[in-house]
Short mmCIF file of C-alpha atoms in Angstrom, two decimals:
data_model
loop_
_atom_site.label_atom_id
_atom_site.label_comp_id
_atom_site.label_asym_id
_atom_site.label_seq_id
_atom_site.Cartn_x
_atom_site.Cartn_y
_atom_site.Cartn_z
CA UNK A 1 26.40 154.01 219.44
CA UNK A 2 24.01 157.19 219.18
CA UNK A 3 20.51 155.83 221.10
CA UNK A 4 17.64 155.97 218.71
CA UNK A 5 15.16 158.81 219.23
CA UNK A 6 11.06 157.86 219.51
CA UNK A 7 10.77 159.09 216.14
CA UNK A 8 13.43 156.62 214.94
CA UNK A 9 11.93 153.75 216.67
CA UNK A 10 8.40 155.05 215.28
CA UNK A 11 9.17 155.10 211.91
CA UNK A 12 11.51 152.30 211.87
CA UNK A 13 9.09 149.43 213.59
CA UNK A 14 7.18 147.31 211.62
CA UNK A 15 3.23 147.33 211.57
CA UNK A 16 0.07 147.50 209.15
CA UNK A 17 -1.98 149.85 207.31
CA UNK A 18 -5.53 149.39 206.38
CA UNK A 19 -5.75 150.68 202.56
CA UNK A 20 -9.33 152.70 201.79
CA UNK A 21 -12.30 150.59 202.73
CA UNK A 22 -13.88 147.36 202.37
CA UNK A 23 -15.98 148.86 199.69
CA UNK A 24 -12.67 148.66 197.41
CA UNK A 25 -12.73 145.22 197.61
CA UNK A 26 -9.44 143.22 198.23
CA UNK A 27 -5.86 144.25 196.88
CA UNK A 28 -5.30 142.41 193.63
CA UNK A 29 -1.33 144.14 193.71
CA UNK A 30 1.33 146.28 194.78
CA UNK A 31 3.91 147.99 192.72
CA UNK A 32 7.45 150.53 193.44
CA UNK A 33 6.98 152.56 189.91
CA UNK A 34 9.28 155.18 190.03
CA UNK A 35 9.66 155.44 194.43
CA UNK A 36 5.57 155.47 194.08
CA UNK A 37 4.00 152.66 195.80
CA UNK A 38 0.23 151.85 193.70
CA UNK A 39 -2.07 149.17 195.85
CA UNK A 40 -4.21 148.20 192.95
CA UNK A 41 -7.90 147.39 195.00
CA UNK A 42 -10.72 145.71 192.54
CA UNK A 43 -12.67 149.04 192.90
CA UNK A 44 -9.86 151.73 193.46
CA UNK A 45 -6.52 152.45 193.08
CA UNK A 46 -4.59 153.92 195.97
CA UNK A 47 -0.84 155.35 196.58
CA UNK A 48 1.17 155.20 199.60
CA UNK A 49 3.55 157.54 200.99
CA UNK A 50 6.06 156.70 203.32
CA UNK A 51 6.33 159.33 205.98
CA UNK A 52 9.90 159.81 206.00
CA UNK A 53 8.99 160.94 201.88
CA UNK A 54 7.21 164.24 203.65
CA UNK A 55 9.68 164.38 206.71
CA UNK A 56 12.78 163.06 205.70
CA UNK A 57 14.56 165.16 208.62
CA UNK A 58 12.32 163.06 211.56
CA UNK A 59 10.88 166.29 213.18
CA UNK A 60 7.26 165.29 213.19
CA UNK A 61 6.23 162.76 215.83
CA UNK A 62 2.74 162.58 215.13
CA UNK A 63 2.72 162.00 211.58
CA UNK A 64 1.30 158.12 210.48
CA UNK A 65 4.25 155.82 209.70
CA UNK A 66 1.93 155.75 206.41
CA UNK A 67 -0.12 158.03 204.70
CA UNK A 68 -2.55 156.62 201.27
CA UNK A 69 -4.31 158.68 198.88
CA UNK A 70 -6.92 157.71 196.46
CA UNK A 71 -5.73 157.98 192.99
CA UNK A 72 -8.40 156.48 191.10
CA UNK A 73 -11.98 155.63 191.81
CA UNK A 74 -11.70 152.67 189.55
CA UNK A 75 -9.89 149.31 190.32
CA UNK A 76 -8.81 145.86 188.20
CA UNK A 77 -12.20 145.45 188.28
CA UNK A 78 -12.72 147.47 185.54
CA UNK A 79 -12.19 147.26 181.46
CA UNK A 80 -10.75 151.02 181.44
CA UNK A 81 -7.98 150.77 184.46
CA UNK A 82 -7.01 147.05 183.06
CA UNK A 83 -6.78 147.75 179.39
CA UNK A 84 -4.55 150.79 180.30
CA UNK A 85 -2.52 150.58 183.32
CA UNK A 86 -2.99 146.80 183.96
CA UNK A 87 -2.24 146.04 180.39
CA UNK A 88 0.96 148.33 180.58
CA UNK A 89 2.26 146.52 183.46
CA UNK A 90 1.92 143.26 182.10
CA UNK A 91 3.95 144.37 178.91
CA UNK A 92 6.72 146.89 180.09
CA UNK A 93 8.83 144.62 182.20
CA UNK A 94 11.97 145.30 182.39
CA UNK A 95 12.87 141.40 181.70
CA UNK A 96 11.02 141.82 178.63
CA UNK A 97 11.89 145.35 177.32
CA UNK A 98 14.95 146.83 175.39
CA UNK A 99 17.55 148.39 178.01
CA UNK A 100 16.86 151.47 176.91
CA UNK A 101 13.62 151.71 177.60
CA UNK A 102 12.93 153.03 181.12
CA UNK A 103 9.18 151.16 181.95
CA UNK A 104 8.54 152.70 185.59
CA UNK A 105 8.57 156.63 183.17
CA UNK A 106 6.02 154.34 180.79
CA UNK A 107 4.03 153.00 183.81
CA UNK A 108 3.94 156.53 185.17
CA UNK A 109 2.77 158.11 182.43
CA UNK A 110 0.29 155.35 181.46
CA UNK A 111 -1.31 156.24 185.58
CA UNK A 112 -1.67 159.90 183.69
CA UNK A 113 -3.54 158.73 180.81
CA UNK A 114 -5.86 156.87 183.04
CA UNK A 115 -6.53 159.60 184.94
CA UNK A 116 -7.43 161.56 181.42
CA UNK A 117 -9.24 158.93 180.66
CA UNK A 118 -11.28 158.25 183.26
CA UNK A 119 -12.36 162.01 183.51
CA UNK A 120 -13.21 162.02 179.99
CA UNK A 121 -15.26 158.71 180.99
CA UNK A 122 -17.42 160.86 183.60
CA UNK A 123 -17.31 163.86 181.50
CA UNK A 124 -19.43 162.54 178.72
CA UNK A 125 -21.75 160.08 181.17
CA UNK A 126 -22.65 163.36 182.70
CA UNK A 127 -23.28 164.87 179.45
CA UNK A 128 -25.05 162.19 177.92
CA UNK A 129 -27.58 161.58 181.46
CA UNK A 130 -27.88 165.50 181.20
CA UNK A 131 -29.11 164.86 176.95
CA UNK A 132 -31.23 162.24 178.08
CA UNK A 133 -33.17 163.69 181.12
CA UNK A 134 -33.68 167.17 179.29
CA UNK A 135 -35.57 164.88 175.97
CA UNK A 136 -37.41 162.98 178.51
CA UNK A 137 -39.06 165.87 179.92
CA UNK A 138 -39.86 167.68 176.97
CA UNK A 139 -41.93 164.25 175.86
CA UNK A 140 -43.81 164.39 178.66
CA UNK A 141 -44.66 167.62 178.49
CA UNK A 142 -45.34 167.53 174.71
CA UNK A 143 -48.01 164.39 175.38
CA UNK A 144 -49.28 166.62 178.73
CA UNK A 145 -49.95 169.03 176.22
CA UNK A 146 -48.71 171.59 178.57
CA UNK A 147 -46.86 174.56 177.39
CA UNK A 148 -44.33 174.55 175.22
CA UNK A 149 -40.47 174.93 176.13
CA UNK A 150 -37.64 173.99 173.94
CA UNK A 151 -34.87 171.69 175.67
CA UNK A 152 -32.00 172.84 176.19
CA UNK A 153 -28.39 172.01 178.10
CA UNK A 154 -27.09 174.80 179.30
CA UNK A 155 -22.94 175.46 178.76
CA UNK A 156 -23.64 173.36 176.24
CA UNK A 157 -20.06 175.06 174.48
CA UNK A 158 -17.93 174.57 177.51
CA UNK A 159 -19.15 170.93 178.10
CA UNK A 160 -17.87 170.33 174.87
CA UNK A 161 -15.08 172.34 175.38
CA UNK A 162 -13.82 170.30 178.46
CA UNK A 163 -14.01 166.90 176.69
CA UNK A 164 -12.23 167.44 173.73
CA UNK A 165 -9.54 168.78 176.04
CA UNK A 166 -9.50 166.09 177.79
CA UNK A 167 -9.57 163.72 174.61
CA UNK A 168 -6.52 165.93 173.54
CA UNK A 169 -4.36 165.12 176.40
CA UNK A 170 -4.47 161.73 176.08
CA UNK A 171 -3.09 162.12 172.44
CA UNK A 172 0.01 164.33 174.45
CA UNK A 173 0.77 161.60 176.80
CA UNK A 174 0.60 158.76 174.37
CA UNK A 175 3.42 160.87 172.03
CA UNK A 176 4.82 161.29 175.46
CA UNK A 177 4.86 157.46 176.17
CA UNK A 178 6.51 157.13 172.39
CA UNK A 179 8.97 159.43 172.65
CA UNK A 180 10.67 157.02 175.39
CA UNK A 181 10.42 154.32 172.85
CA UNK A 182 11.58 156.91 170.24
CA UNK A 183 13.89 159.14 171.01
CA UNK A 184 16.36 161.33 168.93
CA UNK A 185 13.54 161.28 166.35
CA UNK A 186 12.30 164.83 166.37
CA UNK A 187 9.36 163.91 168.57
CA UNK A 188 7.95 165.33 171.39
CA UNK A 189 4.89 165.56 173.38
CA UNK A 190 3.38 168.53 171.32
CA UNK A 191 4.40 166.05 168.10
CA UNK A 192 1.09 164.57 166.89
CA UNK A 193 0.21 160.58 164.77
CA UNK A 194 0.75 162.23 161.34
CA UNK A 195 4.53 162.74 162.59
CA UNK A 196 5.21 159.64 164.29
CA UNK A 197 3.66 157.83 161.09
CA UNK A 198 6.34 159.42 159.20
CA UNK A 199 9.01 157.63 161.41
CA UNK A 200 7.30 154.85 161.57
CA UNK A 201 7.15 154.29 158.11
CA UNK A 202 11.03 155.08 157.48
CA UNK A 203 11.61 152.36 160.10
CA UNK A 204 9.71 149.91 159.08
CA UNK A 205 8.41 150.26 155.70
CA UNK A 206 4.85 151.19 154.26
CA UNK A 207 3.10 148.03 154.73
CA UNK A 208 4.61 146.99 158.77
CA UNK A 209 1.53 146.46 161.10
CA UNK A 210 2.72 149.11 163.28
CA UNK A 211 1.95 151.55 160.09
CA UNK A 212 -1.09 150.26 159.11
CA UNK A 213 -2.44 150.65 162.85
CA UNK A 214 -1.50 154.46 162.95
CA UNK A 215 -2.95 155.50 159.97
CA UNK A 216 -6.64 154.60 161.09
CA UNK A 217 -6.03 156.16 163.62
CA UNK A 218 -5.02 159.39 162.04
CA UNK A 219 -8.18 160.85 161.02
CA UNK A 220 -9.95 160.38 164.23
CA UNK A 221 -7.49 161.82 166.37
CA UNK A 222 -7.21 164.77 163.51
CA UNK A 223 -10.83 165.76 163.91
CA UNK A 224 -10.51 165.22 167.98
CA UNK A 225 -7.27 167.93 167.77
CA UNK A 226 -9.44 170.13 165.55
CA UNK A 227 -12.04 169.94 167.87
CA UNK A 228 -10.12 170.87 170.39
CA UNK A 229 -8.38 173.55 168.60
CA UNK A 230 -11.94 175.41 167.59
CA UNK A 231 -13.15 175.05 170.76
CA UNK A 232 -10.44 176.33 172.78
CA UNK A 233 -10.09 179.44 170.46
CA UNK A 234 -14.05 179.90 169.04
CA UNK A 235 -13.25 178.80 165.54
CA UNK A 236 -15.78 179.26 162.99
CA UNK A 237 -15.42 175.59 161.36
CA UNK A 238 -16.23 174.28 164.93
CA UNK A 239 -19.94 173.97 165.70
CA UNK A 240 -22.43 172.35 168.49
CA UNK A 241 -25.70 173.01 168.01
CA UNK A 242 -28.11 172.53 170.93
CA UNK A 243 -31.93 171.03 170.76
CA UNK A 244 -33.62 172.02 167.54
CA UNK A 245 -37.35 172.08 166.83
CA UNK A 246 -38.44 170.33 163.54
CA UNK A 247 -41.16 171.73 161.23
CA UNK A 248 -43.08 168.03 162.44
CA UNK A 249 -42.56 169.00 166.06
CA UNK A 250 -40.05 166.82 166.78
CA UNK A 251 -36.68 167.78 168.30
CA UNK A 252 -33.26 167.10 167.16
CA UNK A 253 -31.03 166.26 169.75
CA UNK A 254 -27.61 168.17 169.99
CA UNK A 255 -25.12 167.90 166.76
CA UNK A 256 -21.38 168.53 166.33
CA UNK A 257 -19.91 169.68 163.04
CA UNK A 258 -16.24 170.41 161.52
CA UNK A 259 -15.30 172.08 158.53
CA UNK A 260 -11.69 172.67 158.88
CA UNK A 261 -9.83 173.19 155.89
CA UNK A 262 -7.78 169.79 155.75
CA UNK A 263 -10.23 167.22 158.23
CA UNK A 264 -14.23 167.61 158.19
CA UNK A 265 -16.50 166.06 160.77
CA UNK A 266 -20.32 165.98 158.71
CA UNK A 267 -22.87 167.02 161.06
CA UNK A 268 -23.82 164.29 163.07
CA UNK A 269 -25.23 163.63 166.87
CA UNK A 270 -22.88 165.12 169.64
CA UNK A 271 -24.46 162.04 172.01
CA UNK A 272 -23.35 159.21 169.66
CA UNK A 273 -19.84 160.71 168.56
CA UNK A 274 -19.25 161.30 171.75
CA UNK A 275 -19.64 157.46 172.55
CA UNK A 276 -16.92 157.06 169.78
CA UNK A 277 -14.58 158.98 171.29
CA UNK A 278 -14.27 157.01 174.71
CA UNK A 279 -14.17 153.53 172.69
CA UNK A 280 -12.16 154.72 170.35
CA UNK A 281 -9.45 156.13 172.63
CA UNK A 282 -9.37 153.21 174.79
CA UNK A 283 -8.85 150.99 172.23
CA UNK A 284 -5.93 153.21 170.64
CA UNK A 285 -4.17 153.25 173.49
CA UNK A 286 -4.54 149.70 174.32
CA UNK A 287 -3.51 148.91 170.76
CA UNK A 288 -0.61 151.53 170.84
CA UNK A 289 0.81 149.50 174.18
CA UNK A 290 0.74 146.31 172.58
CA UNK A 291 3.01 147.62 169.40
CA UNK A 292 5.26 149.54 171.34
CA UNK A 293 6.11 146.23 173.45
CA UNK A 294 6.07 144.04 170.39
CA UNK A 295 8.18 146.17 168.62
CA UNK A 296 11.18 146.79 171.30
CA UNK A 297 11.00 143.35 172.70
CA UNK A 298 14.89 142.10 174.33
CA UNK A 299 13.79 138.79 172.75
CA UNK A 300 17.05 137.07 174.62
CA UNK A 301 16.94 133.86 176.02
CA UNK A 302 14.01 132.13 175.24
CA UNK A 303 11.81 133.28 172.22
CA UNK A 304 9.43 135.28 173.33
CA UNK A 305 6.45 137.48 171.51
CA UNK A 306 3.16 139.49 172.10
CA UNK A 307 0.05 137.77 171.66
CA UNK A 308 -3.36 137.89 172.86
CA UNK A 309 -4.50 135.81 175.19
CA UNK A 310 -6.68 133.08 175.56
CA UNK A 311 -10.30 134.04 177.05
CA UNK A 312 -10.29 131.36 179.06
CA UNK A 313 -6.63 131.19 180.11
CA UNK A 314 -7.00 135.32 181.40
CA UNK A 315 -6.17 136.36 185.03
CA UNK A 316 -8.39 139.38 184.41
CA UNK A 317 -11.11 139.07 181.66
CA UNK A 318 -10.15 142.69 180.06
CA UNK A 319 -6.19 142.40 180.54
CA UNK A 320 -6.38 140.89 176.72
CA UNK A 321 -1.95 141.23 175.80
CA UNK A 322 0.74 139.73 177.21
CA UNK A 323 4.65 138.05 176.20
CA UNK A 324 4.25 134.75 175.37
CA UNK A 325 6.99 131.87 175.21
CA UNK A 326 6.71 128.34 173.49
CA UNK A 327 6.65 126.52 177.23
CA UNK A 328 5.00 123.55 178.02
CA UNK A 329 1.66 122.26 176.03
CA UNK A 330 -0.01 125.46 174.62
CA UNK A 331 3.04 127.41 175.50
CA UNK A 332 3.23 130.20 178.75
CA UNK A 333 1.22 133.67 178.92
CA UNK A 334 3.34 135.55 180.82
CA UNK A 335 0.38 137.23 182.97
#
């Protein structure tokens, strides 16, 4: 028998890792999605890789047995990373889901709308901190009675710009995410809700829950991929208009418009729709996660459905969805 190199021995012996810092709090879980190995921290999310992954042929000595990376500054601590990637994991189990459906591509692809979202999160704290400090000095220069200067935020365009993007791509990786529940239906992740509506309602009928859901949606996501679309190419019906002096001396703060030909946006305050957007996406794609599990449940063996949980029965106050079975007094959230 062929003696085992050091490098063999090395990467072959047991030992530990310390994950991040202790200012990510303790690990709350691990998961194998797809050969990726996520510690879930309560302030951070972190991925480890195996260093036989980057040197498969053993020819570096000196590289740690394991390497982590930070994927997400956020942990189960917080509302967006469990009512998106915790929430997924608690419904696309493999002992829950259809055969057909591959979870571990679903749990992947829910990590990339997290990261979306989480950008878009920052992008518009930064722009609304940036609206608020700019109105704050002009009012105390306007009661200094010092000179005058109009606020202003400068790139105001390509701030915008940015965000809607961003909004955009989480509407791509949710069609992704359906077209693995969906397939051979003409969708893809370029499709947008008015299509998948379609199907939906051929499926199920008109009046399904499923239905009903998407349709709200649609005009919201419309206007964001309008948005998008005028401010990615300059479109006239797009418009942001920056700080504007009033005839009283006030200022109106920043406004956003639309007047595409099929979807209109009135004129109303960039600050505030932008607040919309991030609650609004979150809770689509939370909403979209619980359907798509309710709808391709296995259901074998013992009865099993989606429901929401209990407040006080919840592992994690913002994980709100998970398969529930008639077990026991009350019955058992599968959490």
């Amino acid at each position: 028998m062929k003696d085992k190199r050091p490098i063999d021995k090395i990467r072959e012996s047991s030992g530990h890792a310390e994950i991040g810092s202790a200012e990510d709090g303790a690990i709350i879980e691990m998961k194998n999605i797809g050969n990726r190995i996520l510690i879930i921290k309560e302030k951070s999310i972190y991925e480890m890789v195996m260093a036989d992954s980057i040197d498969p042929d053993r020819t570096n000595i000196n590289l740690p047995t394991t390497i982590h990376k930070l994927i997400i500054d956020k942990g189960a601590e917080s509302e967006t990373v469990s009512r998106t990637l915790l929430t997924a994991m608690t419904l696309f189990r493999t002992e829950y889901m259809l055969g057909s459906i591959d979870c571990n591509k679903v749990i992947g692809l829910t990590i990339d709308i997290l990261s979306e979202i989480s950008i878009l999160e920052k992008e518009i704290d930064e722009y609304q901190k940036t609206e608020n400090k700019v109105s704050e000095e002009y009012e105390e220069r306007k009661n200094q009675n010092v000179s005058y200067k109009l606020p202003s935020i400068i790139n105001l365009e390509s701030k915008c710009k940015t965000i809607f993007q961003k909004a955009d791509h989480i509407e791509q990786t949710l069609m992704e995410i359906i077209t693995v529940f969906y397939p051979n239906q003409g969708l893809t992740k370029q499709s947008h809700f008015p299509n998948f509506c379609e199907i939906l309602k051929t499926k199920y009928g008109e009046t399904d829950p499923f239905v009903e859901f998407i349709k709200k949606t649609l005009f919201f996501m419309q206007v964001i991929r309008e948005l998008r679309n005028g401010f990615d190419h300059r479109l006239e019906h797009t418009t942001v208009l920056d700080f504007e002096l009033q005839t009283d001396g006030n200022i109106l703060k920043p406004t956003i418009e639309l007047k595409h030909k099929k979807i209109k946006l009135e004129r109303t305050s960039l600050s505030e729709f932008l607040e919309i957007t991030t609650k609004n996406m979150l809770d689509i794609t939370e909403l979209i996660f619980v359907l798509l599990a309710s709808k391709n449940n296995r259901n074998i063996g013992i009865p099993h459905e989606v429901r929401q949980i209990p407040e006080d029965q919840r592992r994690n106050k913002f994980v709100k969805y998970c398969f529930w079975s008639p077990i026991g007094n009350g019955g058992f959230y599968s959490q």
